[in-house]
Coordinates of C-alpha atoms in Angstrom, one line a residue:
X1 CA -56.6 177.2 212.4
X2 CA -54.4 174.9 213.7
X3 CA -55.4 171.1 215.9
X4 CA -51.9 170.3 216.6
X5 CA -51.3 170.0 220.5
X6 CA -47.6 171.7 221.0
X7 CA -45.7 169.3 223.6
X8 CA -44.5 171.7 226.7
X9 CA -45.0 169.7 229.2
X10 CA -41.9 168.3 230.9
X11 CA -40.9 165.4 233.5
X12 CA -41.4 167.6 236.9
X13 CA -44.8 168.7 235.3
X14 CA -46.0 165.5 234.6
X15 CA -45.2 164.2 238.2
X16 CA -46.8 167.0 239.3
X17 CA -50.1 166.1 237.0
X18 CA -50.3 162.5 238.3
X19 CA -49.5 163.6 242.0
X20 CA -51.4 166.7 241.9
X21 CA -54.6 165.4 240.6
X22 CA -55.1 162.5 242.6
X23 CA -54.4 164.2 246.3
X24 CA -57.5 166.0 246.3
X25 CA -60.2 165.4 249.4
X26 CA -59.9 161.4 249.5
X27 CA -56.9 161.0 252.1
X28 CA -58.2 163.7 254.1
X29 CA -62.2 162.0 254.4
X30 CA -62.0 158.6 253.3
X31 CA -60.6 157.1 256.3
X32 CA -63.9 157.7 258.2
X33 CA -65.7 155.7 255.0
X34 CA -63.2 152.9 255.3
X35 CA -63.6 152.4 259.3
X36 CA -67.4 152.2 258.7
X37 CA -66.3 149.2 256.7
X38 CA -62.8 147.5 258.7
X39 CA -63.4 147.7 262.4
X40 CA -59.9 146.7 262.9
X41 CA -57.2 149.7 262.0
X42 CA -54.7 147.3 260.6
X43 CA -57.3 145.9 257.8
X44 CA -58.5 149.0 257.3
X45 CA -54.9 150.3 256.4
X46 CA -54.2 147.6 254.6
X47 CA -57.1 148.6 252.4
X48 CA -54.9 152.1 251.3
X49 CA -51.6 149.7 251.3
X50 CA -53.8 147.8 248.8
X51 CA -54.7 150.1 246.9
X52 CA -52.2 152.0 246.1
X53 CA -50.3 148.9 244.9
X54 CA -53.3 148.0 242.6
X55 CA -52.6 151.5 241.3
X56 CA -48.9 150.7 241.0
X57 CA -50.1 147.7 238.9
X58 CA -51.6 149.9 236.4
X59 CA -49.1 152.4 236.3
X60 CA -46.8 149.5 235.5
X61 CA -48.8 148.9 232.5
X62 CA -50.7 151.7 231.2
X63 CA -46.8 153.6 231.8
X64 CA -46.1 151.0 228.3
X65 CA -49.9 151.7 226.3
X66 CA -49.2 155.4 226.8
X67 CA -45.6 154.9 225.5
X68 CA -47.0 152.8 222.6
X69 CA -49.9 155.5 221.9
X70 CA -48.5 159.3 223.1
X71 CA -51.5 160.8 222.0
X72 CA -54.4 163.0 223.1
X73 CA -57.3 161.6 224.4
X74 CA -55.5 159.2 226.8
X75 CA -57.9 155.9 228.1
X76 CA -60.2 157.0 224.8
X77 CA -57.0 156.4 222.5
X78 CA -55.9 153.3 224.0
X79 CA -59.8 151.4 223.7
X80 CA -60.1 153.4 220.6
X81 CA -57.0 151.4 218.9
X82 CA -56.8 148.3 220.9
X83 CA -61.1 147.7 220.7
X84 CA -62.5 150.3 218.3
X85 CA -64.1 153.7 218.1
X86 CA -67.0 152.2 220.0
X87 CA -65.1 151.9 223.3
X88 CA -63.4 154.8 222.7
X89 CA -66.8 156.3 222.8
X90 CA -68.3 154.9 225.8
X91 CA -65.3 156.3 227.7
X92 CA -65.9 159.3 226.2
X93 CA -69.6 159.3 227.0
X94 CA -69.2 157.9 230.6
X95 CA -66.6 160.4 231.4
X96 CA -67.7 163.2 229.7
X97 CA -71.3 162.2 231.6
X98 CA -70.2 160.9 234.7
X99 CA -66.5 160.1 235.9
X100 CA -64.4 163.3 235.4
X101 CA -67.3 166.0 235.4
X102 CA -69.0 164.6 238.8
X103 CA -65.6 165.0 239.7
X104 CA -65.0 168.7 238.9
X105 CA -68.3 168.9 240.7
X106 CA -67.9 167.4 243.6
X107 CA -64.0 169.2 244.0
X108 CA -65.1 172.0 243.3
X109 CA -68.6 172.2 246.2
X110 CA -66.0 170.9 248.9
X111 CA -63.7 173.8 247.8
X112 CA -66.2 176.7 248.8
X113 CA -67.3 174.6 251.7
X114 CA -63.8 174.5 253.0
X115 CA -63.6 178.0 252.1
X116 CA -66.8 178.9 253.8
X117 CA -65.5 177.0 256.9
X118 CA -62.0 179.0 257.1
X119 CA -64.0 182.3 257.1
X120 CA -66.5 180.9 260.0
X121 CA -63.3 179.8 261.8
X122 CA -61.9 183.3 261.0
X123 CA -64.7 185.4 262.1
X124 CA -64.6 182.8 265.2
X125 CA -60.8 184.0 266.2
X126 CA -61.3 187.7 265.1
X127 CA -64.9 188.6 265.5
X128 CA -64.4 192.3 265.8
X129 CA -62.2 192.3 262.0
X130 CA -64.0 189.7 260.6
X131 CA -67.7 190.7 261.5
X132 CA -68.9 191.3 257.6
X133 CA -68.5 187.5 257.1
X134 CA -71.9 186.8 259.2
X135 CA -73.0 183.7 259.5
X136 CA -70.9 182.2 255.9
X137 CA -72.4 181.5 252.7
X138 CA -75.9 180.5 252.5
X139 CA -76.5 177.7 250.1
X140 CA -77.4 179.5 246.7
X141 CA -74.5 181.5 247.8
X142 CA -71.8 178.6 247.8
X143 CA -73.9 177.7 244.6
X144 CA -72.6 181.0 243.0
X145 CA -69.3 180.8 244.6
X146 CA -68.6 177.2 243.3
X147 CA -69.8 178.2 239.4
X148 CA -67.3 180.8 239.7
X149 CA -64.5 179.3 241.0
X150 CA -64.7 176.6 238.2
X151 CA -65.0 179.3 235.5
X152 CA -61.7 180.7 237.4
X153 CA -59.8 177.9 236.4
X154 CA -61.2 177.2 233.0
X155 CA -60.0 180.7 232.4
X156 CA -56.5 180.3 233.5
X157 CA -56.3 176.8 231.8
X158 CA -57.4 178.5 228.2
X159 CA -54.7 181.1 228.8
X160 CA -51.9 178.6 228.4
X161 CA -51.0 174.7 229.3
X162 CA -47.8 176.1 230.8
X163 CA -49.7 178.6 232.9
X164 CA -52.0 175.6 234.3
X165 CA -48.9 173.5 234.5
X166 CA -47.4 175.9 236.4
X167 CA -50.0 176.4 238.5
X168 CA -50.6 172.8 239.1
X169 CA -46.7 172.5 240.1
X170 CA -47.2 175.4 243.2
X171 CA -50.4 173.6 244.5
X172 CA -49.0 170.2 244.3
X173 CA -45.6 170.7 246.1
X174 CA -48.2 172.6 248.8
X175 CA -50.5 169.7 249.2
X176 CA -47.2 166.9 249.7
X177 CA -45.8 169.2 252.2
X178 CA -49.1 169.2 254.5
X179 CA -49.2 165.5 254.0
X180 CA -46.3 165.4 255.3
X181 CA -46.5 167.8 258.5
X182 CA -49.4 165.4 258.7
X183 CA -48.1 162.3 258.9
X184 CA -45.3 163.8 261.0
X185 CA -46.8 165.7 263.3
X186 CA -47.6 162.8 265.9
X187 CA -43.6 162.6 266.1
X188 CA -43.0 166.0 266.2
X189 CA -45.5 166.2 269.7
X190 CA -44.6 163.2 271.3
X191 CA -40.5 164.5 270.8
X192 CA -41.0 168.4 271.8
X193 CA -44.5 168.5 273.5
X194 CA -44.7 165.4 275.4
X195 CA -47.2 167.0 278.5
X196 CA -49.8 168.4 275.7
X197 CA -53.1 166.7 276.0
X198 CA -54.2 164.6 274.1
X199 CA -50.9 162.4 273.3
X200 CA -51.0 160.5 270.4
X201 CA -51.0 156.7 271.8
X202 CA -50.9 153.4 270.3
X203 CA -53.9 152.4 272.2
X204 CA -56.1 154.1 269.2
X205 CA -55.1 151.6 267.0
X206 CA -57.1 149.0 269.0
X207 CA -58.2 146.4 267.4
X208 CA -55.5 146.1 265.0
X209 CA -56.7 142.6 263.8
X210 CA -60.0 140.3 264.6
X211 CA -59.2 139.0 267.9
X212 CA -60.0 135.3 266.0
X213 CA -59.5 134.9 262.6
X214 CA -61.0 131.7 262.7
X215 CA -64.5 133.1 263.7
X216 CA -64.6 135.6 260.9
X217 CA -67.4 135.5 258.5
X218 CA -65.1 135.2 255.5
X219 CA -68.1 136.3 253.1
X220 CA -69.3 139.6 255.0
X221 CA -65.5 140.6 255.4
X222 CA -64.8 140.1 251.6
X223 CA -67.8 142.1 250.9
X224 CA -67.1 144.6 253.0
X225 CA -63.5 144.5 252.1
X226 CA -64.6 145.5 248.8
X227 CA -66.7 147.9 249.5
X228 CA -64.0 150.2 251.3
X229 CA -61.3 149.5 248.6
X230 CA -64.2 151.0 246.1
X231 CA -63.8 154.2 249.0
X232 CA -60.2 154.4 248.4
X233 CA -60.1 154.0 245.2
X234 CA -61.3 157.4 244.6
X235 CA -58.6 158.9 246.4
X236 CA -56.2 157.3 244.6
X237 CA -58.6 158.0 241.1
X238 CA -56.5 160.1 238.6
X239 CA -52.8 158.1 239.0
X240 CA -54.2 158.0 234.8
X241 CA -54.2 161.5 234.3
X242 CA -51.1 162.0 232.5
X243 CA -52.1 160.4 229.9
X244 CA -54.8 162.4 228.4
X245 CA -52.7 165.3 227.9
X246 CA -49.6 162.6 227.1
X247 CA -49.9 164.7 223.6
X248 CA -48.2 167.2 225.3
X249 CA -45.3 165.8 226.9
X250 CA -41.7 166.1 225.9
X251 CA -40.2 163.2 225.3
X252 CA -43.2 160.8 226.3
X253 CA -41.5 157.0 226.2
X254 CA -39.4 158.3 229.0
X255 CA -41.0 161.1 230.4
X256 CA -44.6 159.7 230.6
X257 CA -43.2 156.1 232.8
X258 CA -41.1 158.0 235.5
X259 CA -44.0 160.7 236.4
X260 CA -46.6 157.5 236.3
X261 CA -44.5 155.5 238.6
X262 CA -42.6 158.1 240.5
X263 CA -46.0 159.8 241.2
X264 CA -47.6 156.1 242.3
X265 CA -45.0 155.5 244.3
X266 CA -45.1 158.9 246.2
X267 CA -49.0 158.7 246.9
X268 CA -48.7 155.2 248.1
X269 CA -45.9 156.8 251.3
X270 CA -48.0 160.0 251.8
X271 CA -51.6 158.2 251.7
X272 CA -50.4 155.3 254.4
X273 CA -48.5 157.5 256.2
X274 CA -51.4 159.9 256.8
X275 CA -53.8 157.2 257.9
X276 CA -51.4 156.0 260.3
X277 CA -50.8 159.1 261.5
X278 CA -55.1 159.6 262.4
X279 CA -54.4 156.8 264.0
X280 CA -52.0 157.8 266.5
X281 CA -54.6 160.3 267.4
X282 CA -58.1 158.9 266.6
X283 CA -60.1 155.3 267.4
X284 CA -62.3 154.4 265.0
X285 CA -65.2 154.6 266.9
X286 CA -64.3 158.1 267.4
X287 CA -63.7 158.6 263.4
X288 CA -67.5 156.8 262.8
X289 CA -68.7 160.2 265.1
X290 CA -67.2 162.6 263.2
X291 CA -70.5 162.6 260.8
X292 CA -69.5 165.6 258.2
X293 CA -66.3 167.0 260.2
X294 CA -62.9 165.5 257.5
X295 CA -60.9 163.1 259.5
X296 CA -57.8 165.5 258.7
X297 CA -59.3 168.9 260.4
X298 CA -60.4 166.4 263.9
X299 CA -57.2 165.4 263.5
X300 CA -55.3 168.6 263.5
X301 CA -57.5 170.0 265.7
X302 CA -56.6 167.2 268.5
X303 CA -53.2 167.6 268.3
X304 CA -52.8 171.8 267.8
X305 CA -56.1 173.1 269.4
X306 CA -58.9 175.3 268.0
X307 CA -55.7 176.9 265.4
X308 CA -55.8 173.2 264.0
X309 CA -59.2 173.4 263.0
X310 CA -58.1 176.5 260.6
X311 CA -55.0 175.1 259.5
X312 CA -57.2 171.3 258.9
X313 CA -59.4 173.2 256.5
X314 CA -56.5 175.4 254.8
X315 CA -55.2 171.8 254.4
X316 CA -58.3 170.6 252.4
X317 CA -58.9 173.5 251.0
X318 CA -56.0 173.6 248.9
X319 CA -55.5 170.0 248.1
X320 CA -58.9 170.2 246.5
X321 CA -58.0 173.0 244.5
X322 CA -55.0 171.6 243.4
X323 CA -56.7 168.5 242.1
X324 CA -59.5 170.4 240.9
X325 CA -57.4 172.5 238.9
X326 CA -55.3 169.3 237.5
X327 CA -58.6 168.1 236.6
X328 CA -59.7 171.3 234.3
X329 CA -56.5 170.7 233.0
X330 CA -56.2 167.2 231.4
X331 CA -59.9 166.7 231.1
X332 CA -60.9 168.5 227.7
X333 CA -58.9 166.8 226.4
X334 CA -61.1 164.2 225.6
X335 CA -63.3 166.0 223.7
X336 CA -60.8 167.3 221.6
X337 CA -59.8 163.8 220.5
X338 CA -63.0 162.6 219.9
X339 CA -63.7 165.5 217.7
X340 CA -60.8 165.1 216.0
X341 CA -62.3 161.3 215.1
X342 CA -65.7 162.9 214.5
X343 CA -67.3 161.1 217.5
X344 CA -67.9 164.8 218.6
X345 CA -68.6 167.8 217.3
X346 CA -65.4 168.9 215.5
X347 CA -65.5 172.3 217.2
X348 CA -64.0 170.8 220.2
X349 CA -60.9 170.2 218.1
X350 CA -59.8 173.0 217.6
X351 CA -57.1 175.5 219.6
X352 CA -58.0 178.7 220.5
X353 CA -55.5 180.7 217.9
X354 CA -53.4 182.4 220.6
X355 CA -52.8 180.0 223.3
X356 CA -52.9 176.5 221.5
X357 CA -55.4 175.0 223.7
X358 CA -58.2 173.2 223.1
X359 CA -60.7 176.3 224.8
X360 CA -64.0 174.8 223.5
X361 CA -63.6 171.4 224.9
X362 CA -62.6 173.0 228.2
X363 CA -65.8 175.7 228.3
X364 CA -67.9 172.5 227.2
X365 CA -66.4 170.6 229.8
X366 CA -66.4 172.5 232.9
X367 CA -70.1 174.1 231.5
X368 CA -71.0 170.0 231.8
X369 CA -69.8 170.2 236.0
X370 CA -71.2 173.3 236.3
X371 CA -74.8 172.1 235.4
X372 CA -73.6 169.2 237.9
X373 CA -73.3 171.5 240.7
X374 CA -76.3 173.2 240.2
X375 CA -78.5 169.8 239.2
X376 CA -77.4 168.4 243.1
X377 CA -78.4 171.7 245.0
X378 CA -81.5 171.6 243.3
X379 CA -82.2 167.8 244.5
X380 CA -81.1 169.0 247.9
X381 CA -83.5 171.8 248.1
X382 CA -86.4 169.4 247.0
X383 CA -85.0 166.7 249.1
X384 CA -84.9 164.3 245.8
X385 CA -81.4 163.0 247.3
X386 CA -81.5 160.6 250.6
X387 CA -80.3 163.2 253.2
X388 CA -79.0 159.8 255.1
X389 CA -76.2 159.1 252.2
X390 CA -73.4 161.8 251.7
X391 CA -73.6 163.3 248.0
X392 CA -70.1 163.4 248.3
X393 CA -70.0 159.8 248.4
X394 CA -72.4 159.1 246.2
X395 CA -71.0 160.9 243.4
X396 CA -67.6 159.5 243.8
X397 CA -69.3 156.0 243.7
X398 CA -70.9 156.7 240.1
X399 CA -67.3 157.5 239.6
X400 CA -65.9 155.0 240.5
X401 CA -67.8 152.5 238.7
X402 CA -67.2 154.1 235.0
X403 CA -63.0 154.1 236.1
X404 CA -63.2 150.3 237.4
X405 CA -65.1 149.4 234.4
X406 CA -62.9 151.1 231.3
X407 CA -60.1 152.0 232.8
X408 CA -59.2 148.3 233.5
X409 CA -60.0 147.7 229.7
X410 CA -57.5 150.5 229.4
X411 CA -55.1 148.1 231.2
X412 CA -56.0 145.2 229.2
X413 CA -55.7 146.8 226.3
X414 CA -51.4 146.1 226.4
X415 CA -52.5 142.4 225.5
X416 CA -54.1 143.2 222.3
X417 CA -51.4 145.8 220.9
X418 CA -48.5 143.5 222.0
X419 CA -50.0 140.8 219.8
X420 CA -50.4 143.6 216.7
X421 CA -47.3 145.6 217.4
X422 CA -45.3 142.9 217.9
X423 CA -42.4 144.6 216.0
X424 CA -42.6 147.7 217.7
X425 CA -42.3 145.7 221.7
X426 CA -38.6 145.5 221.6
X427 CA -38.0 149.1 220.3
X428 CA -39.6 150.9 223.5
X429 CA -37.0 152.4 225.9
X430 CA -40.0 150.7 228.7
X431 CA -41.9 147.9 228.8
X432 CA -44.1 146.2 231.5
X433 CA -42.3 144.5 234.0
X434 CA -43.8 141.3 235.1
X435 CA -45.8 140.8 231.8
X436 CA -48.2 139.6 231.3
X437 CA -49.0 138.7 235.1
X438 CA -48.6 142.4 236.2
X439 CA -51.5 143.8 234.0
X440 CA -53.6 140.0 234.6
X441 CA -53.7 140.3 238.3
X442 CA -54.9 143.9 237.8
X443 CA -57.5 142.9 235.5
X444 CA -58.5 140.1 237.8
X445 CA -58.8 142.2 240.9
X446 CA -60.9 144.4 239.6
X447 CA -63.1 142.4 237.8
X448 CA -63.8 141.1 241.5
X449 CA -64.3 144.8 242.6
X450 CA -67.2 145.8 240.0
X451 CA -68.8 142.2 240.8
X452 CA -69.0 143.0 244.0
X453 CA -70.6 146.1 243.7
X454 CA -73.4 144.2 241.9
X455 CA -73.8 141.6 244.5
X456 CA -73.1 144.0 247.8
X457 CA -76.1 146.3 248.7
X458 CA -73.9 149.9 249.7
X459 CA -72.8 150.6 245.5
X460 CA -75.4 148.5 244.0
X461 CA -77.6 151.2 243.0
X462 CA -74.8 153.5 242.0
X463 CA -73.1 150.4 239.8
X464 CA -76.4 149.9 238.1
X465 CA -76.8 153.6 236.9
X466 CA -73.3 153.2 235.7
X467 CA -74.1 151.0 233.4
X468 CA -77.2 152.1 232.4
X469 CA -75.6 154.9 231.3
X470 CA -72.9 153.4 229.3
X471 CA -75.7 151.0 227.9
X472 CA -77.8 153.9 226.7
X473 CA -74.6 155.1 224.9
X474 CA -74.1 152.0 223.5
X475 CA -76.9 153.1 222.2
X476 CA -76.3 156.1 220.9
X477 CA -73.2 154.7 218.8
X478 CA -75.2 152.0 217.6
X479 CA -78.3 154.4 216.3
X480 CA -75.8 157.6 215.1
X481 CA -72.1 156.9 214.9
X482 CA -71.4 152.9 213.8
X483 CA -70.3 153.9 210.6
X484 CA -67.4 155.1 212.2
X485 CA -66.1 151.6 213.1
X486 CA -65.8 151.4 209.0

């Protein structure tokens, strides 16, 4: 049987991976998280600004490692040969366990939740067609509904990577054009609708900056700074997500650098241009009341009336497929490299005969998020989780903390194979601009970030399960698979 991942992928694909599977729900709820944090609207944007060019930092960078080490696996390759198979591993395990399957999960519940909404807001607009819809999905119910739609897509993604691809190309050109009818909708009613209440108005921007810098405690704003760019930094988690399946792609020293910064780029114009445009149409005392309503849906809603609500939740809806989807795509294969380096069990290296896809790692995977999905209604129902703290946010806070940590080793990692491959530096049609200060200040910053999730109080507790968990498989390498090092 054969292991060999056949590269189909090509250069619109691969944009379409990096764009598709980091607009998922972040830009259309984190801006309420981030206001909690930055009063003013101007920090508060500056925090995506931010962002996104930390992201365009590591692009930059990991755009050469992926170039130097096309293979699968992606982060797991790089700390694989620039550290050893025991940070290869402890990727592996805190992704497998925690970063990419709590996403799935979490993607996947705020799918059928967005789905449940459209058919409430459905039956709202036609109640005599749409009376068999009742009062929505019960809990168990959207329990069901989410299992399934995850198998759904594990299906299609064993079927073929050109059919996911595919796939993943339709939903992500969707989700770019609602961000931008988004971001330009405020225009489009202050040109052609200028008596419809309410008006977008700069007033909602107020305050854009502390009235006196000069007063501000610079301690408590650092801190809190912090603790919103660990809030964006999950909508702008999965800029790395060509590189898992970089295996795959045609021509990857070209192909694999334009989609990672092309793709970068992109978000960082859709992302700040969608927060300005709440903005225009919401303070952000008004975003702090929304409670469980996505800033995007009050948004719409304001500006097109009770049809906005619908079309706010289509919105979401399928922006979180899409990234769901890109996620079932790339994720396996993880699994599928670490059982080719017997760090798993080598099963999940091999293709399923017909379609050349790595089908066990995938079932493995998404069965992994599945039990995620049910684990968290089950500590709803017994009231194990603090109804006052979101789940969705505090899953995509345990994610966070695994992608700060290793990913940023990932990053550092272009130090230690330009000293060992020195030769091979001059040959590659791309190498990091700005070396070696471009990957260093990304390394610096967000050493500063994970420190200050230890010191602040709103990730502590989800920073020190992180690494608890990579500890206890530290563990587990050091007890079972060591010899591997050899």
């Amino acid at each position: 049987m054969t292991t060999t991942l056949p590269r189909v992928i090509g250069p619109w694909m691969a944009a379409a991976v990096v764009v598709g599977t980091v607009i998922g729900s972040g830009v259309f709820k984190k801006a309420q998280k981030v206001a909690e944090f930055c009063p003013e609207s101007g920090v508060a944007l500056s925090v995506w600004v931010f962002c996104g060019l930390l992201a365009l930092l590591g692009g930059l960078t990991i755009a050469e490692v992926a170039s130097r080490l096309p293979k699968a696996g992606g982060n797991y390759a790089f700390l694989r040969d620039a550290y050893g198979h025991w940070a290869g591993f402890l990727w592996g395990w805190v992704d497998f366990g925690i970063i990419r399957t709590s996403s799935i999960a979490v993607l996947a519940v705020m799918f059928i939740e967005s789905l449940n909404n459209v058919l409430l807001l459905a039956r709202l607009q036609y109640p005599a067609d749409m009376e068999w819809i009742g009062t929505g999905l019960g809990r168990w119910e959207q329990v069901l509904a989410t299992l399934s739609v995850i198998a759904a897509l594990t299906f299609v993604n064993i079927r073929g990577t050109l059919i996911g691809g595919g796939l993943q190309m339709v939903l992500t050109a969707l989700k770019v054009l609602s961000l931008l009818a988004i971001l330009s909708l405020p225009v489009l009613i202050l040109a052609f609708s200028p008596t419809s209440e309410p008006q977008p108005s700069a007033s909602n921007f107020a305050p854009v900056w502390p009235s006196d810098w000069s007063q501000v405690n610079w301690a408590k704003f650092a801190s809190a700074y912090g603790s919103a760019i660990v809030a964006v930094m999950w909508a702008y988690h999965g800029w790395l997500n060509i590189t898992p399946i970089a295996e795959e792609v045609k021509q990857p020293q070209r192909n694999i650098p334009l989609a990672l910064i092309g793709g970068i780029a992109l978000l960082i114009f859709l992302y700040v241009g969608a927060n300005v445009a709440y903005y225009t149409t919401i303070s952000r005392n008004e975003m702090l009341d929304l409670k469980g309503t996505p800033v995007s849906t009050e948004f719409c809603r304001r500006l097109l009336g009770s049809v906005g609500v619908l079309v706010g939740s289509l919105i979401l809806m399928t922006s979180v497929l899409g990234s769901l989807n890109g996620n079932i795509l790339v994720a396996p294969r993880l699994l599928y490299a670490m059982g080719d380096d017997g760090l798993a069990p080598a099963k999940l290296r091999q293709l399923h005969p017909r379609f050349q896809t790595p089908s066990a790692a995938m079932m493995v995977f998404s069965g992994w998020a599945m039990l995620l999905v049910v684990a968290v209604a089950v500590a709803k129902e017994t009231s194990w989780i603090d109804e006052k703290k979101n789940v969705f946010d505090v899953l995509t806070d345990y994610c966070i903390v695994g992608v700060a940590m290793f990913e940023t080793m990932g990053v550092a990692a272009i130090f230690v194979l330009r000293t060992r491959q020195r030769e091979l530096t001059p040959l590659l049609p791309y190498r990091c601009p700005g070396y070696p200060i471009v990957p260093a200040v990304y390394v610096l910053i967000l050493v500063a970030v994970v420190a200050n999730m230890f010191i602040g109080t709103e990730q502590r507790t989800e920073a020190k399960v992180g690494v608890g968990y990579a500890l206890v498989g530290g563990l587990v390498y050091a007890l079972f698979l060591r010899r591997k090092e050899a």
